[in-house]
């Protein structure tokens, strides 16, 4: 029986965050793909409060919420640290991780809405990108924390990869490289990290699934 | 400001109260600076340019934002007494999960109780009570969350207690009737000086809420 199990879904950025943390630290794990339209008894038992993936199970004990999981991984397996050691720098990193956690749910609205709602979603998205560009990224630094990828970069993965897919589905562009040059550089750097590059779900596959999901969502409801 | 601790705060903020409790638990001397949220100071805007919100903790001239980040920072830096997070990583993960639950669920459902009426308000009350019952379940028979001493989840949640009276008045319901164990826990926390001194007076909170409702154009 594997000591570490991960319940996830292949296209979830939250699931990917945990995979990347485990792989960056070289932790072997058993991956279990969940069908969210038919949640397994195991998932419901391990995450009764939210009934969501990802769930990390370590020695039979479940940990839920991707950021809580990442912090647990960081404390349990300290090699290749994903958070700064200095308390102040760590507080700054945690601020940005919380910012990402609070804003991430807004970004998928791009593929789930139309009309005025979509306009609003695009505006919100643009504001998020502006904030990161202006306050989060430092000129000349490859990643949020410096030369090495850390938990902040991982937390902003939606911006680096999934946002592009949402834009294609919605037929509009929010993340214009010339408007957000630092963010654009950062996204390229992030996706070039070997662990990330080799464990990023294929954009075309995500596109196919989410396009279908959008059609279902927006289909006129029967009376 | 060098070497000192300053807290930019607003007296009625549950988030500010979390930080006040943590600072008091650790017996840290600090300067409390009441902020006018309708006319934000240059200092506040400079120290929290992203959100322009309180609380902001300033240590050695450097700002830390987000109340739970501030509480964790205080716990780490002043680690000589009153530990707020447990030492065991799994217990820490559990504490973080429940503090995250409080953040995600309590403020939102609580706010909807005073911002809405009729069916919407009934739904908000129902959700609020359901969330409190989940927290009661997690508390179990422990004196404090986590089963050790007063800690992180207690700090995250107890400030909402001084807003309960206001919610009850607006929603015409009794939280104690639905969640007696949780109220017993809150009263237990209020016996601690750090909590009693940090929470606002519930009557004053209700008066403030009535003013807020006027400002929002809600009856």
XYZ file of C-alpha atoms in Angstrom:
442
model
C 0.000 0.000 0.000
C 1.416 3.377 -1.001
C 2.240 5.685 1.895
C 1.142 8.744 -0.092
C -2.005 8.788 -2.207
C -3.396 11.651 -4.223
C -7.026 11.851 -5.303
C -7.262 14.272 -8.198
C -8.463 14.970 -11.713
C -6.147 15.321 -14.686
C -7.337 18.732 -15.775
C -7.664 20.429 -12.395
C -5.012 23.079 -11.685
C -5.513 22.406 -7.962
C -4.696 18.761 -8.509
C -1.625 19.684 -10.615
C -0.315 21.955 -7.838
C -0.043 18.947 -5.547
C 1.539 16.738 -8.234
C 4.180 19.382 -8.902
C 4.995 19.788 -5.187
C 5.337 16.011 -4.749
C 7.537 15.678 -7.844
C 9.705 18.710 -7.029
C 10.463 17.071 -3.706
C 10.890 13.596 -5.175
C 8.078 12.031 -3.128
C 6.654 8.824 -4.572
C 2.857 8.637 -4.570
C -0.084 6.689 -5.927
C -2.391 8.776 -8.100
C -6.117 8.084 -8.214
C -8.181 9.786 -10.932
C -11.598 10.775 -9.592
C -14.786 11.026 -11.637
C -16.432 14.141 -10.221
C -19.772 13.326 -11.830
C -19.750 10.130 -9.784
C -17.747 10.781 -6.628
C -16.148 7.728 -5.068
C -17.028 6.635 -1.514
C -13.338 7.140 -0.740
C -13.447 10.817 -1.751
C -16.639 11.437 0.224
C -15.128 9.734 3.240
C -11.844 11.639 3.029
C -13.373 15.062 2.297
C -16.841 15.108 3.847
C -16.843 18.898 4.292
C -16.137 20.017 0.713
C -16.347 16.724 -1.261
C -13.656 18.059 -3.610
C -10.311 17.082 -5.020
C -7.416 17.233 -4.471
C -7.103 15.131 -1.332
C -3.715 13.935 -0.151
C -3.736 10.820 1.991
C -0.583 10.225 4.032
C -0.394 7.068 6.141
C -4.168 6.794 5.855
C -4.851 10.356 7.057
C -6.487 12.803 4.627
C -5.482 16.409 4.031
C -7.828 18.642 2.000
C -7.568 22.042 0.249
C -4.644 22.369 -2.150
C -2.811 25.142 -0.259
C -3.193 23.284 3.067
C -1.835 20.184 1.292
C 1.126 22.095 -0.139
C 2.022 23.495 3.286
C 1.760 20.016 4.793
C 4.060 18.629 2.095
C 6.485 21.485 2.735
C 6.631 20.778 6.477
C 6.749 16.992 6.196
C 9.354 16.816 3.406
C 11.591 19.892 3.792
C 13.965 19.089 0.890
C 13.828 21.506 -2.070
C 11.986 24.146 -0.054
C 8.974 25.784 -1.683
C 8.646 28.635 0.801
C 11.210 31.217 1.981
C 12.878 30.505 5.318
C 12.893 34.119 6.515
C 9.596 34.792 8.363
C 8.992 38.146 6.666
C 9.653 36.842 3.179
C 7.473 33.868 3.990
C 4.652 36.228 5.072
C 4.952 38.043 1.733
C 4.818 34.703 -0.121
C 1.774 33.606 1.896
C 0.073 36.922 1.078
C 0.431 36.204 -2.649
C -0.632 32.578 -2.219
C -3.823 33.795 -0.503
C -4.325 36.363 -3.276
C -4.060 33.584 -5.874
C -6.410 31.335 -3.862
C -9.005 34.120 -3.568
C -8.817 35.123 -7.240
C -8.386 31.777 -8.988
C -12.136 30.922 -8.853
C -12.918 34.111 -10.814
C -10.762 33.199 -13.818
C -12.796 30.205 -15.106
C -15.824 32.527 -15.386
C -14.321 33.466 -18.740
C -15.401 30.156 -20.258
C -18.617 29.819 -18.266
C -20.311 33.113 -19.110
C -21.527 35.285 -21.963
C -22.663 38.832 -22.562
C -22.478 41.229 -19.620
C -21.327 38.527 -17.227
C -18.428 37.714 -19.562
C -17.523 41.405 -19.844
C -17.432 41.620 -16.068
C -15.355 38.424 -15.844
C -12.856 39.787 -18.384
C -12.611 43.050 -16.444
C -11.975 41.193 -13.160
C -9.368 39.023 -14.844
C -7.584 42.038 -16.256
C -7.490 43.654 -12.815
C -5.966 40.507 -11.338
C -3.242 40.486 -14.000
C -2.586 44.206 -13.458
C -2.185 43.682 -9.711
C 0.283 40.822 -10.131
C 2.204 42.751 -12.790
C 2.430 45.891 -10.695
C 2.854 44.556 -7.169
C 3.751 40.871 -7.273
C 6.556 40.493 -9.758
C 9.955 42.101 -9.468
C 11.813 43.171 -12.605
C 14.687 40.836 -13.366
C 13.516 37.991 -11.118
C 12.757 34.752 -12.954
C 10.088 33.704 -10.485
C 8.114 35.297 -7.633
C 10.766 34.345 -5.081
C 13.905 34.707 -7.190
C 15.763 32.158 -9.306
C 13.877 29.094 -8.180
C 10.235 28.164 -8.524
C 8.249 28.148 -5.276
C 4.717 27.812 -3.887
C 3.699 31.290 -5.105
C 4.518 30.424 -8.715
C 2.647 27.143 -8.354
C -0.383 28.998 -6.944
C -0.580 31.217 -10.040
C -0.570 28.268 -12.470
C -4.064 29.139 -13.750
C -2.698 32.397 -15.122
C 0.260 30.641 -16.778
C -1.646 27.834 -18.500
C -5.394 27.497 -18.036
C -6.180 31.159 -18.750
C -5.039 30.716 -22.357
C -7.529 27.886 -22.842
C -10.377 29.892 -21.283
C -9.558 32.828 -23.573
C -9.717 30.591 -26.643
C -13.089 29.209 -25.643
C -14.464 32.673 -24.868
C -12.954 34.150 -28.021
C -11.303 37.067 -26.255
C -7.818 37.929 -25.074
C -7.139 39.334 -21.617
C -3.521 38.302 -21.062
C -1.863 40.438 -23.744
C 1.939 39.950 -23.548
C 2.709 43.586 -24.326
C 0.356 44.783 -21.558
C 1.830 42.398 -18.982
C 5.505 41.930 -19.918
C 6.732 40.743 -16.484
C 3.839 38.312 -16.136
C 4.444 37.058 -19.662
C 8.137 36.380 -18.930
C 7.206 34.705 -15.694
C 4.648 32.442 -17.422
C 7.253 31.304 -19.979
C 9.781 30.648 -17.199
C 7.195 28.739 -15.175
C 6.174 26.469 -18.032
C 9.836 25.759 -18.861
C 10.605 24.236 -15.456
C 11.041 20.519 -16.279
C 8.680 19.191 -13.563
C 5.996 21.652 -14.701
C 6.551 21.115 -18.432
C 6.355 17.340 -18.107
C 3.261 17.432 -15.897
C 1.050 20.041 -17.522
C -2.255 18.766 -18.902
C -2.489 19.193 -22.654
C -4.171 22.505 -23.585
C -6.076 20.977 -26.507
C -7.502 18.259 -24.273
C -8.575 20.823 -21.654
C -10.106 22.915 -24.446
C -12.201 19.989 -25.687
C -13.604 19.177 -22.245
C -14.311 22.772 -21.195
C -15.825 23.753 -24.543
C -18.303 20.917 -24.092
C -18.908 21.962 -20.492
C -19.611 25.528 -21.649
C -22.107 24.327 -24.232
C -23.932 22.307 -21.596
C -23.948 25.260 -19.162
C -25.213 27.757 -21.692
C -27.733 25.492 -23.420
C -31.280 26.782 -23.049
C -32.978 24.999 -20.164
C -36.145 22.972 -20.881
C -39.291 24.520 -19.336
C 8.594 52.967 13.412
C 11.922 51.090 13.409
C 11.937 48.006 15.626
C 8.365 48.508 16.683
C 5.070 46.844 15.992
C 2.160 48.858 14.645
C -1.334 47.573 13.885
C -3.522 49.516 11.449
C -7.017 48.388 12.349
C -10.716 49.220 12.693
C -12.404 48.598 16.028
C -15.268 46.451 14.665
C -13.209 44.293 12.307
C -13.248 40.572 13.126
C -10.065 40.240 11.115
C -8.301 42.929 13.137
C -9.469 41.231 16.330
C -7.650 38.042 15.307
C -4.378 39.939 15.253
C -5.111 41.773 18.519
C -5.704 38.417 20.213
C -2.460 36.945 18.840
C -0.450 40.001 19.925
C -2.020 39.838 23.406
C -1.388 36.101 23.740
C 2.285 36.730 23.064
C 2.351 39.828 25.298
C 3.754 41.951 22.474
C 3.776 45.713 22.984
C 2.447 47.509 19.939
C 0.941 50.752 18.734
C -2.716 50.436 17.803
C -3.751 52.822 15.049
C -7.496 53.190 14.439
C -8.194 53.773 10.733
C -10.993 55.768 9.128
C -12.176 53.421 6.390
C -14.245 56.090 4.632
C -11.153 58.281 4.327
C -8.194 55.943 4.068
C -4.858 57.251 5.313
C -1.811 57.529 3.056
C -0.091 55.092 5.402
C -2.768 52.434 4.898
C -2.729 52.878 1.116
C 1.048 52.668 1.087
C 1.258 49.631 3.365
C -1.525 47.659 1.634
C -1.591 48.878 -1.969
C -3.155 45.661 -3.287
C -6.265 45.528 -1.091
C -6.248 48.892 0.733
C -7.735 47.078 3.738
C -7.104 46.626 7.418
C -5.678 44.965 9.378
C -2.093 45.740 8.430
C 0.675 44.643 10.772
C 3.833 46.713 10.486
C 6.993 45.202 12.002
C 10.304 47.036 11.763
C 8.697 49.304 9.184
C 7.659 46.422 6.905
C 3.995 45.594 6.273
C 2.322 42.200 6.519
C -1.223 41.908 5.152
C -4.036 39.318 5.529
C -5.101 38.494 9.088
C -4.236 34.777 9.105
C -0.851 35.484 7.501
C -0.284 38.043 10.270
C -1.282 35.542 12.989
C 1.097 32.923 11.534
C 3.885 35.514 11.303
C 3.372 36.534 14.949
C 3.381 32.867 15.986
C 6.661 32.246 14.138
C 8.578 35.340 15.176
C 7.452 35.408 18.833
C 7.801 31.689 19.346
C 8.917 31.861 22.973
C 5.414 31.672 24.442
C 1.774 30.794 23.787
C 2.169 28.717 20.609
C -0.906 29.142 18.415
C -0.210 26.426 15.852
C 0.519 22.876 17.080
C 3.927 21.326 16.468
C 2.737 18.220 14.606
C 2.426 18.772 10.809
C -0.858 16.838 10.517
C -2.447 18.802 13.367
C -1.170 21.996 11.729
C -2.800 20.959 8.449
C -6.085 20.323 10.284
C -5.862 23.743 11.973
C -5.155 25.455 8.645
C -8.048 23.606 6.983
C -10.543 24.822 9.596
C -9.197 28.383 9.679
C -9.549 28.365 5.873
C -13.129 27.087 6.317
C -13.886 30.010 8.658
C -12.417 32.439 6.115
C -14.321 30.988 3.180
C -17.700 30.527 4.823
C -18.343 32.616 7.935
C -17.915 36.196 6.742
C -19.866 35.612 3.573
C -22.892 33.849 5.081
C -22.878 36.230 8.070
C -22.871 39.291 5.817
C -25.777 37.961 3.798
C -27.868 37.765 6.983
C -27.806 41.540 7.437
C -27.663 42.468 3.760
C -30.742 40.550 2.647
C -34.379 39.982 3.531
C -37.089 37.392 3.026
C -36.149 34.141 1.304
C -32.549 35.207 0.683
C -32.106 35.981 4.355
C -33.623 32.648 5.394
C -31.175 30.865 3.090
C -28.286 32.857 4.561
C -29.332 32.005 8.125
C -29.633 28.327 7.239
C -26.168 28.271 5.659
C -24.664 30.197 8.570
C -26.054 27.712 11.103
C -24.949 24.730 8.985
C -21.406 26.122 8.927
C -21.445 26.641 12.700
C -22.687 23.076 13.198
C -19.796 21.753 11.120
C -17.448 23.728 13.351
C -19.204 22.331 16.433
C -18.623 18.850 15.057
C -14.930 19.582 14.664
C -14.711 21.005 18.200
C -16.277 17.851 19.602
C -15.778 17.528 23.339
C -12.583 19.576 23.338
C -12.248 22.789 25.293
C -10.647 24.470 22.293
C -10.272 23.518 18.641
C -7.473 21.030 18.038
C -7.744 19.484 21.473
C -4.706 21.235 22.870
C -4.657 24.722 24.307
C -6.269 27.861 22.879
C -4.906 28.125 19.355
C -5.066 29.090 15.712
C -8.637 28.054 14.862
C -9.954 29.614 18.081
C -8.211 32.878 17.118
C -9.631 32.688 13.581
C -13.208 32.103 14.730
C -13.844 33.752 18.099
C -13.956 37.371 16.791
C -17.184 36.485 14.947
C -18.770 35.904 18.366
C -19.067 39.648 19.036
C -21.011 39.947 15.753
C -23.502 37.199 16.663
C -25.811 39.556 18.559
C -26.011 41.842 15.506
C -26.728 38.876 13.192
C -29.400 37.597 15.611
C -31.114 40.966 15.756
C -31.081 41.354 11.961
C -32.148 37.794 11.307
C -34.497 37.377 14.250
C -33.049 34.088 15.432
C -30.986 32.652 18.286
C -27.589 31.218 17.509
C -27.274 29.747 21.005
C -30.512 27.784 20.549
C -29.050 26.134 17.430
C -25.416 25.804 18.485
C -25.141 25.709 22.277
C -21.779 23.940 22.271
C -20.244 26.616 20.094
C -21.575 29.402 22.299
C -20.194 27.576 25.349
C -16.809 27.470 23.575
C -17.009 31.190 22.770
C -17.840 32.081 26.386
C -14.909 29.943 27.498
C -12.621 31.904 25.159
C -14.021 35.183 26.509
C -12.668 34.233 29.947
C -9.211 34.754 28.518
C -7.965 38.306 28.887
C -6.480 38.329 25.379
C -9.917 37.616 23.903
C -12.023 39.768 26.245
C -9.811 42.787 25.596
C -9.712 42.287 21.820
C -13.367 41.718 20.957
C -15.686 44.664 20.446
C -18.827 45.192 22.508
C -21.703 43.347 20.776
C -24.172 46.213 21.367
C -21.757 48.695 19.782
C -21.258 46.299 16.853
C -25.034 46.156 16.350
C -25.276 49.981 16.415
C -22.473 50.129 13.858
C -24.214 47.529 11.705
C -27.421 49.610 11.724
C -25.403 52.577 10.435
C -23.830 50.344 7.771
C -27.272 49.165 6.680
C -28.388 52.792 6.314
C -25.294 53.574 4.267
C -26.002 50.557 2.015
C -29.638 51.571 1.712
C -30.888 48.411 3.423
C -33.837 48.640 5.795
